[in-house]
Short mmCIF file of C-alpha atoms in Angstrom, two decimals:
data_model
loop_
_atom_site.label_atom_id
_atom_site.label_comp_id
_atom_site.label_asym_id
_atom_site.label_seq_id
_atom_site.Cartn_x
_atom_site.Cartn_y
_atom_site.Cartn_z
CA UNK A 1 -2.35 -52.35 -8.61
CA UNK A 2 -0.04 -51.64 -11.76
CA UNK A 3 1.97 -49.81 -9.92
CA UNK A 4 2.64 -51.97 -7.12
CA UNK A 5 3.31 -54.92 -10.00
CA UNK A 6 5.99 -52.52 -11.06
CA UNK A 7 7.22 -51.97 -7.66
CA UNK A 8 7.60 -55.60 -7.28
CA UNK A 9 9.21 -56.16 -10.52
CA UNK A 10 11.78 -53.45 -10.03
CA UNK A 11 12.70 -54.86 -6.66
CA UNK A 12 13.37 -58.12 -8.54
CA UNK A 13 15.27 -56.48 -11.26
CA UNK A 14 17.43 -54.88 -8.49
CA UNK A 15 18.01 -57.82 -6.81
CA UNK A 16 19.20 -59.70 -9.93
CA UNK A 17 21.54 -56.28 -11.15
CA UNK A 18 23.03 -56.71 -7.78
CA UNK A 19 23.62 -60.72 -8.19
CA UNK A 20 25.01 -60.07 -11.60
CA UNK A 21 27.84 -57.36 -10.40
CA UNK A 22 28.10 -59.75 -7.35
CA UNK A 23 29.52 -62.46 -10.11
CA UNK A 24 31.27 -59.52 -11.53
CA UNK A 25 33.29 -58.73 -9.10
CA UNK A 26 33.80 -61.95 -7.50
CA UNK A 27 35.54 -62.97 -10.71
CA UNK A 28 37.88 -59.96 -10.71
CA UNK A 29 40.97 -61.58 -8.62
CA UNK A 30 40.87 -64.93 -10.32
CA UNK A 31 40.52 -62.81 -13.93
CA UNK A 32 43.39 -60.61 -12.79
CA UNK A 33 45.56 -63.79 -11.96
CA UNK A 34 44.72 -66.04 -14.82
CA UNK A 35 43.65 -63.96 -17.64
CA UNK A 36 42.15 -66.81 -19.05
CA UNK A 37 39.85 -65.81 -21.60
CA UNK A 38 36.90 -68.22 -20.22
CA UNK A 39 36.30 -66.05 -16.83
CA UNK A 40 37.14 -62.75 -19.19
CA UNK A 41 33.61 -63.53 -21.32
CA UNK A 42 31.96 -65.13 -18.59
CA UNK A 43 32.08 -61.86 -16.50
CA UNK A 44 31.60 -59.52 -18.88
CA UNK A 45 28.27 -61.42 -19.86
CA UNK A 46 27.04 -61.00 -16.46
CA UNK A 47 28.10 -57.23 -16.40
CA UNK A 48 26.02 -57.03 -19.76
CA UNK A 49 22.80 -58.79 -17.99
CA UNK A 50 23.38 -56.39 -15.25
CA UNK A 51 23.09 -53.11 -17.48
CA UNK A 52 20.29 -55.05 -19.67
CA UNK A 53 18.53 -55.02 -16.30
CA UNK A 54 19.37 -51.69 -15.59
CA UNK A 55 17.52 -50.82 -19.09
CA UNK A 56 14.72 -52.92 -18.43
CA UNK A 57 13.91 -51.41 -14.79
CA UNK A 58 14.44 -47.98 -16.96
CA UNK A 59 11.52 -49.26 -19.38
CA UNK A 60 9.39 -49.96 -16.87
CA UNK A 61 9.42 -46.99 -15.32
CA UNK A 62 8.87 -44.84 -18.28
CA UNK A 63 6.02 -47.37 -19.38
CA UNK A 64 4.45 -46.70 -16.09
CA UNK A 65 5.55 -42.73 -16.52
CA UNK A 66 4.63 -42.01 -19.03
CA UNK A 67 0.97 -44.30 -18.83
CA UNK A 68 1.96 -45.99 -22.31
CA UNK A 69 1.66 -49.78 -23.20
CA UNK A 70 4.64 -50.09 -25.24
CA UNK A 71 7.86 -48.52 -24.97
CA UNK A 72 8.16 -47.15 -28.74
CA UNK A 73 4.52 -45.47 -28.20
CA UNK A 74 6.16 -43.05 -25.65
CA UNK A 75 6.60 -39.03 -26.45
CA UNK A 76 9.11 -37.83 -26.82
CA UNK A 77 10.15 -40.73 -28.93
CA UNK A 78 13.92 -40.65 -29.12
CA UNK A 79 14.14 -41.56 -25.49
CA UNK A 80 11.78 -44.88 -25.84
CA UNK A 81 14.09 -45.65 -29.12
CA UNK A 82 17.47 -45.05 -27.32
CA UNK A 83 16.48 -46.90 -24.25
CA UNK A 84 15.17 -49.71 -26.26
CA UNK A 85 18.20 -50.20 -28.36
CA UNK A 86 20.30 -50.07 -25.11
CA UNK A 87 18.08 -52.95 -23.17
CA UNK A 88 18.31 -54.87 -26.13
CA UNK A 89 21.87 -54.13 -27.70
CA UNK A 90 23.19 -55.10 -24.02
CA UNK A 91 20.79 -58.21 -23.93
CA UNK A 92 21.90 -59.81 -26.76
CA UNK A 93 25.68 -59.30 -26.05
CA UNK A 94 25.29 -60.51 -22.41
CA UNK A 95 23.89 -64.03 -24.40
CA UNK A 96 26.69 -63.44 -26.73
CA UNK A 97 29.41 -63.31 -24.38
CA UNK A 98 27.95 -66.16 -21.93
CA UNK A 99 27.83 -68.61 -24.50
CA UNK A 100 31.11 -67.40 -26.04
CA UNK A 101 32.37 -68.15 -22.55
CA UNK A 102 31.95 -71.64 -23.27
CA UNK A 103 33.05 -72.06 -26.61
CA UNK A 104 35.62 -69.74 -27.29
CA UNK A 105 38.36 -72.75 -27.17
CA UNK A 106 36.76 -74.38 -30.00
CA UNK A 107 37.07 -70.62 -31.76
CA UNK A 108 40.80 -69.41 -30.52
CA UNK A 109 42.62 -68.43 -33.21
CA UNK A 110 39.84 -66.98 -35.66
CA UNK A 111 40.22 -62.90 -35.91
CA UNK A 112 36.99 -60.56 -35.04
CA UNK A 113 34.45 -62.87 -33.30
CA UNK A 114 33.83 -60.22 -30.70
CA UNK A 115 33.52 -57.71 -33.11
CA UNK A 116 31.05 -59.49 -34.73
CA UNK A 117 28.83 -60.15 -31.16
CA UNK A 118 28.98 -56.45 -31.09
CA UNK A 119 27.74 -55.82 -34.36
CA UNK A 120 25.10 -58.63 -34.43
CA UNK A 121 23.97 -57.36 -31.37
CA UNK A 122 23.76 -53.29 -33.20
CA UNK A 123 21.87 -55.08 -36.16
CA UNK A 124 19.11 -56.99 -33.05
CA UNK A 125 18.66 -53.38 -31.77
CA UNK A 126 18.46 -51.72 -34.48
CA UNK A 127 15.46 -53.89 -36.34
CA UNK A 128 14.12 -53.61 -32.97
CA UNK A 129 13.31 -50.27 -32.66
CA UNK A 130 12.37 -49.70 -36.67
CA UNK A 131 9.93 -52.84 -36.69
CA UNK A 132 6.32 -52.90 -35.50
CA UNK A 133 6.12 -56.37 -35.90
CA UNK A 134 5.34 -58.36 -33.39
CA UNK A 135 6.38 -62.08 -34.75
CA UNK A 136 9.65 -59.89 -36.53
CA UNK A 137 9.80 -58.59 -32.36
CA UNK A 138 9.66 -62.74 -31.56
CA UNK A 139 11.51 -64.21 -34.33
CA UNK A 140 14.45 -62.10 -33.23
CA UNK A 141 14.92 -63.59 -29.91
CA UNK A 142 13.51 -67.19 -31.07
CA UNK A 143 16.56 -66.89 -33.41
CA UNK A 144 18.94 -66.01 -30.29
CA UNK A 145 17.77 -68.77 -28.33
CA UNK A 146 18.16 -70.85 -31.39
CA UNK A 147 21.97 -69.73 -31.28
CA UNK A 148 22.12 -70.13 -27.35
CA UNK A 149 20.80 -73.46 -27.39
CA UNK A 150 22.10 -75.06 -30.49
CA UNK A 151 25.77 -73.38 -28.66
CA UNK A 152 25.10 -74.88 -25.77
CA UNK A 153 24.08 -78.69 -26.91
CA UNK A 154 27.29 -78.76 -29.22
CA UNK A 155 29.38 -77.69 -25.88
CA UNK A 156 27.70 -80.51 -24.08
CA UNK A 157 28.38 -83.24 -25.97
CA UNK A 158 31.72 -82.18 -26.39
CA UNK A 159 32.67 -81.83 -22.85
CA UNK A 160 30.83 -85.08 -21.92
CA UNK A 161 32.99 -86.52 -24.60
CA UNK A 162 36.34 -84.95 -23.04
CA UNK A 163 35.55 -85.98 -19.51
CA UNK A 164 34.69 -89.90 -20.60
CA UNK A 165 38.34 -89.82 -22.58
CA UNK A 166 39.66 -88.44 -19.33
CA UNK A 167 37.89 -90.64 -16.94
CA UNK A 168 36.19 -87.50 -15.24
CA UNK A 169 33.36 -87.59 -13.34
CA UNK A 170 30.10 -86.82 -15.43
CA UNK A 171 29.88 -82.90 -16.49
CA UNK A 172 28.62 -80.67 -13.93
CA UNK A 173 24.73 -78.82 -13.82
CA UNK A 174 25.97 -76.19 -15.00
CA UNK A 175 24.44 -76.84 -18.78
CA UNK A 176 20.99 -77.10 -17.24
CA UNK A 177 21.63 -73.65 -15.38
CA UNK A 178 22.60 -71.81 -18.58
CA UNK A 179 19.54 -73.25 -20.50
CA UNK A 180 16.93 -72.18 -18.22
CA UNK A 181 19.27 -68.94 -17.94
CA UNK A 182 19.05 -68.33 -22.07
CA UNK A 183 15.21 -69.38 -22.14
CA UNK A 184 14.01 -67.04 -19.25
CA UNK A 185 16.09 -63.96 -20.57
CA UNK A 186 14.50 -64.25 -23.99
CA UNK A 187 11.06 -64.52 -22.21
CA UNK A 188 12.26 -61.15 -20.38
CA UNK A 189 12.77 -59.67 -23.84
CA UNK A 190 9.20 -60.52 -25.10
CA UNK A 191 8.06 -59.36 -21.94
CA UNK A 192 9.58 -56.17 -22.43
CA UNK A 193 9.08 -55.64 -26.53
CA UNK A 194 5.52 -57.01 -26.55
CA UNK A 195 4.00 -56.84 -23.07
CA UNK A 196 0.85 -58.58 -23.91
CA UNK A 197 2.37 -61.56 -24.96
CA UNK A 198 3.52 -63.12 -21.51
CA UNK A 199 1.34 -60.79 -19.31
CA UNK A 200 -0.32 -64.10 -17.42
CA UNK A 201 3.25 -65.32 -16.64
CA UNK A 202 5.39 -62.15 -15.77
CA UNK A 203 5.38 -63.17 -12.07
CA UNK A 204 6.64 -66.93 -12.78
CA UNK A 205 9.53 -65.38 -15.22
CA UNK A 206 10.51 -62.76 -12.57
CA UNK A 207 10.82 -65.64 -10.21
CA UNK A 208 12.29 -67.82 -12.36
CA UNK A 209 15.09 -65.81 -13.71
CA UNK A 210 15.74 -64.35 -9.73
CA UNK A 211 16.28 -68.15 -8.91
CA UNK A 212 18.82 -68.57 -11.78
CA UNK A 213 20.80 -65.60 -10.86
CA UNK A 214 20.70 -66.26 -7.28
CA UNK A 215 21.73 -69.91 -7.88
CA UNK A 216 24.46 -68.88 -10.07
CA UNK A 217 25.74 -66.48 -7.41
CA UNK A 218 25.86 -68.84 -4.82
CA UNK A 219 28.05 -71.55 -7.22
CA UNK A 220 30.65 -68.30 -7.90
CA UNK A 221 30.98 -67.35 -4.14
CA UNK A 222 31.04 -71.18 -2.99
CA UNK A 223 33.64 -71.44 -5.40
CA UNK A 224 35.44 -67.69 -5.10
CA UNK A 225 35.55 -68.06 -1.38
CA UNK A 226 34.45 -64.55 -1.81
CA UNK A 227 32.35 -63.23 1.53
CA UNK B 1 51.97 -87.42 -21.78
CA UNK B 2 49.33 -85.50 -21.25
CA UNK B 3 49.20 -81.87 -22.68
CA UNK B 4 49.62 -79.27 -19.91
CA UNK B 5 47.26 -75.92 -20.43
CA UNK B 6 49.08 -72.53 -20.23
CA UNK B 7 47.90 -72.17 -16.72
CA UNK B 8 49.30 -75.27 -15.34
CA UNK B 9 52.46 -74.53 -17.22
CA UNK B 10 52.68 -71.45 -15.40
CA UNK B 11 52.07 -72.92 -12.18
CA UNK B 12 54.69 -75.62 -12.70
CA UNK B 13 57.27 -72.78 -13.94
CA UNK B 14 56.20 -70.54 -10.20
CA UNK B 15 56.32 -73.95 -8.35
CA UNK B 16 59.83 -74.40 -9.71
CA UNK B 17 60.91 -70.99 -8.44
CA UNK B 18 59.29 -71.53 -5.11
CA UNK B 19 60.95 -75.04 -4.63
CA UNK B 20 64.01 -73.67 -4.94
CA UNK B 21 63.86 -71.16 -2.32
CA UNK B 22 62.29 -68.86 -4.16
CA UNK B 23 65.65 -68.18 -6.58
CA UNK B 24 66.81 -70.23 -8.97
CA UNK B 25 68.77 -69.47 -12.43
CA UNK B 26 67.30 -69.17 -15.72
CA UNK B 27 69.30 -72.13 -17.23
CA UNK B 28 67.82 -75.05 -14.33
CA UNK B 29 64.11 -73.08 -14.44
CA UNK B 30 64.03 -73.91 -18.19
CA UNK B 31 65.27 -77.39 -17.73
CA UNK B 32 63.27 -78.00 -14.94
CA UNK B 33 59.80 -76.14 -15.93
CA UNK B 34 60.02 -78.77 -19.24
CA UNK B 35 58.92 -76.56 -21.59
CA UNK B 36 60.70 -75.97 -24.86
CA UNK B 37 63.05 -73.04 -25.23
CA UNK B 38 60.80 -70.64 -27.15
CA UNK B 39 57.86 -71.33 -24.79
CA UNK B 40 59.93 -70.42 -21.96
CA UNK B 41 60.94 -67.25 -23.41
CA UNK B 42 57.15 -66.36 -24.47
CA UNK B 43 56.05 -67.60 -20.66
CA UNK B 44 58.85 -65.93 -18.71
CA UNK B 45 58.19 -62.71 -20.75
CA UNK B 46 54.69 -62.74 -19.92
CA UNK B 47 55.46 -63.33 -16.28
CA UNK B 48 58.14 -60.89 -15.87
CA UNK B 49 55.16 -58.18 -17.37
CA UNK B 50 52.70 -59.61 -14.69
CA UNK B 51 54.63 -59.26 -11.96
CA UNK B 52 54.28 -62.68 -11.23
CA UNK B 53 58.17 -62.92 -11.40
CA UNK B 54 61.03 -60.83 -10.97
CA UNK B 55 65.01 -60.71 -11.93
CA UNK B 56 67.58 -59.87 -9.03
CA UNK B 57 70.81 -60.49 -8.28
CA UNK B 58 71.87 -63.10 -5.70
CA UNK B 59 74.81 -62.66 -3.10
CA UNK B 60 77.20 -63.79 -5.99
CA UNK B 61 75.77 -61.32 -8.10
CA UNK B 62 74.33 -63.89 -10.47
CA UNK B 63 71.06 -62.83 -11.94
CA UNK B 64 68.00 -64.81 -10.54
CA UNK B 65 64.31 -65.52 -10.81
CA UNK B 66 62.10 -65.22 -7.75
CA UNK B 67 58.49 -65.02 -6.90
CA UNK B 68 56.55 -61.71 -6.56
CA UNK B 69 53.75 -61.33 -4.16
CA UNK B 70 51.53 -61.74 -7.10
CA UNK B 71 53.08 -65.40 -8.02
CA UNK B 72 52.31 -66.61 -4.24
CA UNK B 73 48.84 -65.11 -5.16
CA UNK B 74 48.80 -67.29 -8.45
CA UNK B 75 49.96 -70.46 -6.88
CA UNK B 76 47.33 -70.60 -3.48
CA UNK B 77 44.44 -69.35 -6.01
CA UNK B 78 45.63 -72.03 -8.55
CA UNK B 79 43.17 -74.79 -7.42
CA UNK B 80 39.95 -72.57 -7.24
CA UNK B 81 40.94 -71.25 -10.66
CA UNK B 82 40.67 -74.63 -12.15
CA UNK B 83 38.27 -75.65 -10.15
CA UNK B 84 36.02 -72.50 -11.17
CA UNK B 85 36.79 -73.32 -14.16
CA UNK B 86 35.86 -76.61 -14.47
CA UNK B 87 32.35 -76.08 -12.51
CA UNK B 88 31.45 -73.53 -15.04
CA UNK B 89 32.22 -75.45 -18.22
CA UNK B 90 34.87 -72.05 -19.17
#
């Protein structure tokens, strides 16, 4: 029974790695012939989900391995820890970079933002895999989404602002995509840093977040024009 | 007068070159792009190191700016850009 559960989630995982590199590469030609710094972010943070996923399948299997309930419980311990701070170094730049993706004109001009994403994101994995503490574990990624959202509300009222002084038709669903995006990849963190926490609702976030990814792939390839 | 983004003052600046039989002097491209002087230098430089654009001689043996492969490229993919763009809020 566990075991197919795992199965099942890995086959999701996959399927949302493959979506994510999908978007990757779709992007590539219009990247290449822009270099607009918009599509640059918004790629890379879909490259980022796809290796967090990569780390999370990883997880799962050693979990399942290695017949432990958390991944930090697992012997020898330096591969939990590395694989850990991976999942969750990636995780937090791939919500990094997406919402950087939308904001970054408001930011041109200021020096060592990225640089910053990367080391915020060192600092998240890092008190990761040194805490035991479960509401530290939560708090964490409560204080992400707190970024995400807070981000993503600011960029909304902006753009709604833009297109009414421009006469453009209302802003697209886009914002409503990204916050269900943000709130179901924190719940895949908790799922993966405290397993009992979300146990009941693993199926409806595997489901949910496969939905999100597969709707955002079809909007890039409608888009792209890529087959 | 609205403010043009750098994209759409590169595509004005290929659309030039391409409306003008894809070779036109650097003198008219600058009048005609309507960007200022520096601009043009800092646009045609980047374009010229994109391969977007390239300098050759015409049969008078004036030097002249035409369209790569790469600036055709630029100029069909130039709606989906902004439109991709604008459907993901970049």
């Amino acid at each position: 029974m566990l075991l197919q559960g795992v199965g099942t989630e890995l086959i999701y995982s996959f399927v949302i790695i493959v979506c994510s590199l999908m978007v990757y590469r779709a992007t590539r030609e219009m990247y290449e012939l822009s270099s607009y710094k918009g599509i640059k972010y918004f790629r890379y943070a879909f490259l980022f989900f796809a290796i967090a996923y990569l780390f999370k399948s990883f997880i799962k299997f050693l979990l399942v391995y290695f017949g432990a309930s958390r991944i930090i419980d697992i012997t020898p311990g330096f591969v939990g820890m590395i694989t850990l701070f991976a999942f969750m170094y990636f995780s937090s730049l791939s919500v990094f970079y997406l919402l950087y993706s939308l904001i970054w004109k408001r930011w041109s001009g200021r020096y060592g933002i990225i640089t910053s994403f990367h080391i915020l994101s060192i600092a998240i994995a890092f008190i990761t895999i040194t805490t035991t503490s479960i509401a530290v574990l939560i708090g964490i990624n409560l204080f992400i989404l707190a970024i995400a959202i807070i981000g993503l509300i600011i960029t909304y009222n902006e753009s709604r602002t833009h297109k009414r002084s421009k006469n453009k038709k209302k802003g697209s669903s886009m914002y409503f995509i990204y916050t269900l995006l943000f709130i179901f990849w924190i719940f895949n963190i908790v799922q993966v840093l405290v397993p009992s926490f979300l146990q009941f609702s693993q199926i409806l976030v595997d489901l949910a977040s496969l939905g999100i990814f597969l709707t955002i792939l079809y909007k890039v390839l409608k888009k792209t024009g890529s087959n | 007068m609205k403010k043009r983004g750098r994209l759409e003052i590169i595509k004005d600046i290929l659309r030039v070159i391409q409306e003008n039989r894809n070779s036109i002097k650097q003198t008219p491209l600058l009048r005609k792009s309507n960007v200022s002087t520096l601009k043009f230098k800092e646009y045609s430089k980047e374009l010229l190191e994109k391969e977007f654009i390239k300098e050759t001689q015409n049969s008078y043996g004036e030097k002249v700016i035409s369209l790569t492969q790469k600036g055709y490229d630029f100029l069909e993919k130039y709606k989906t850009i902004i439109s991709f763009i604008e459907e993901f809020e970049l």
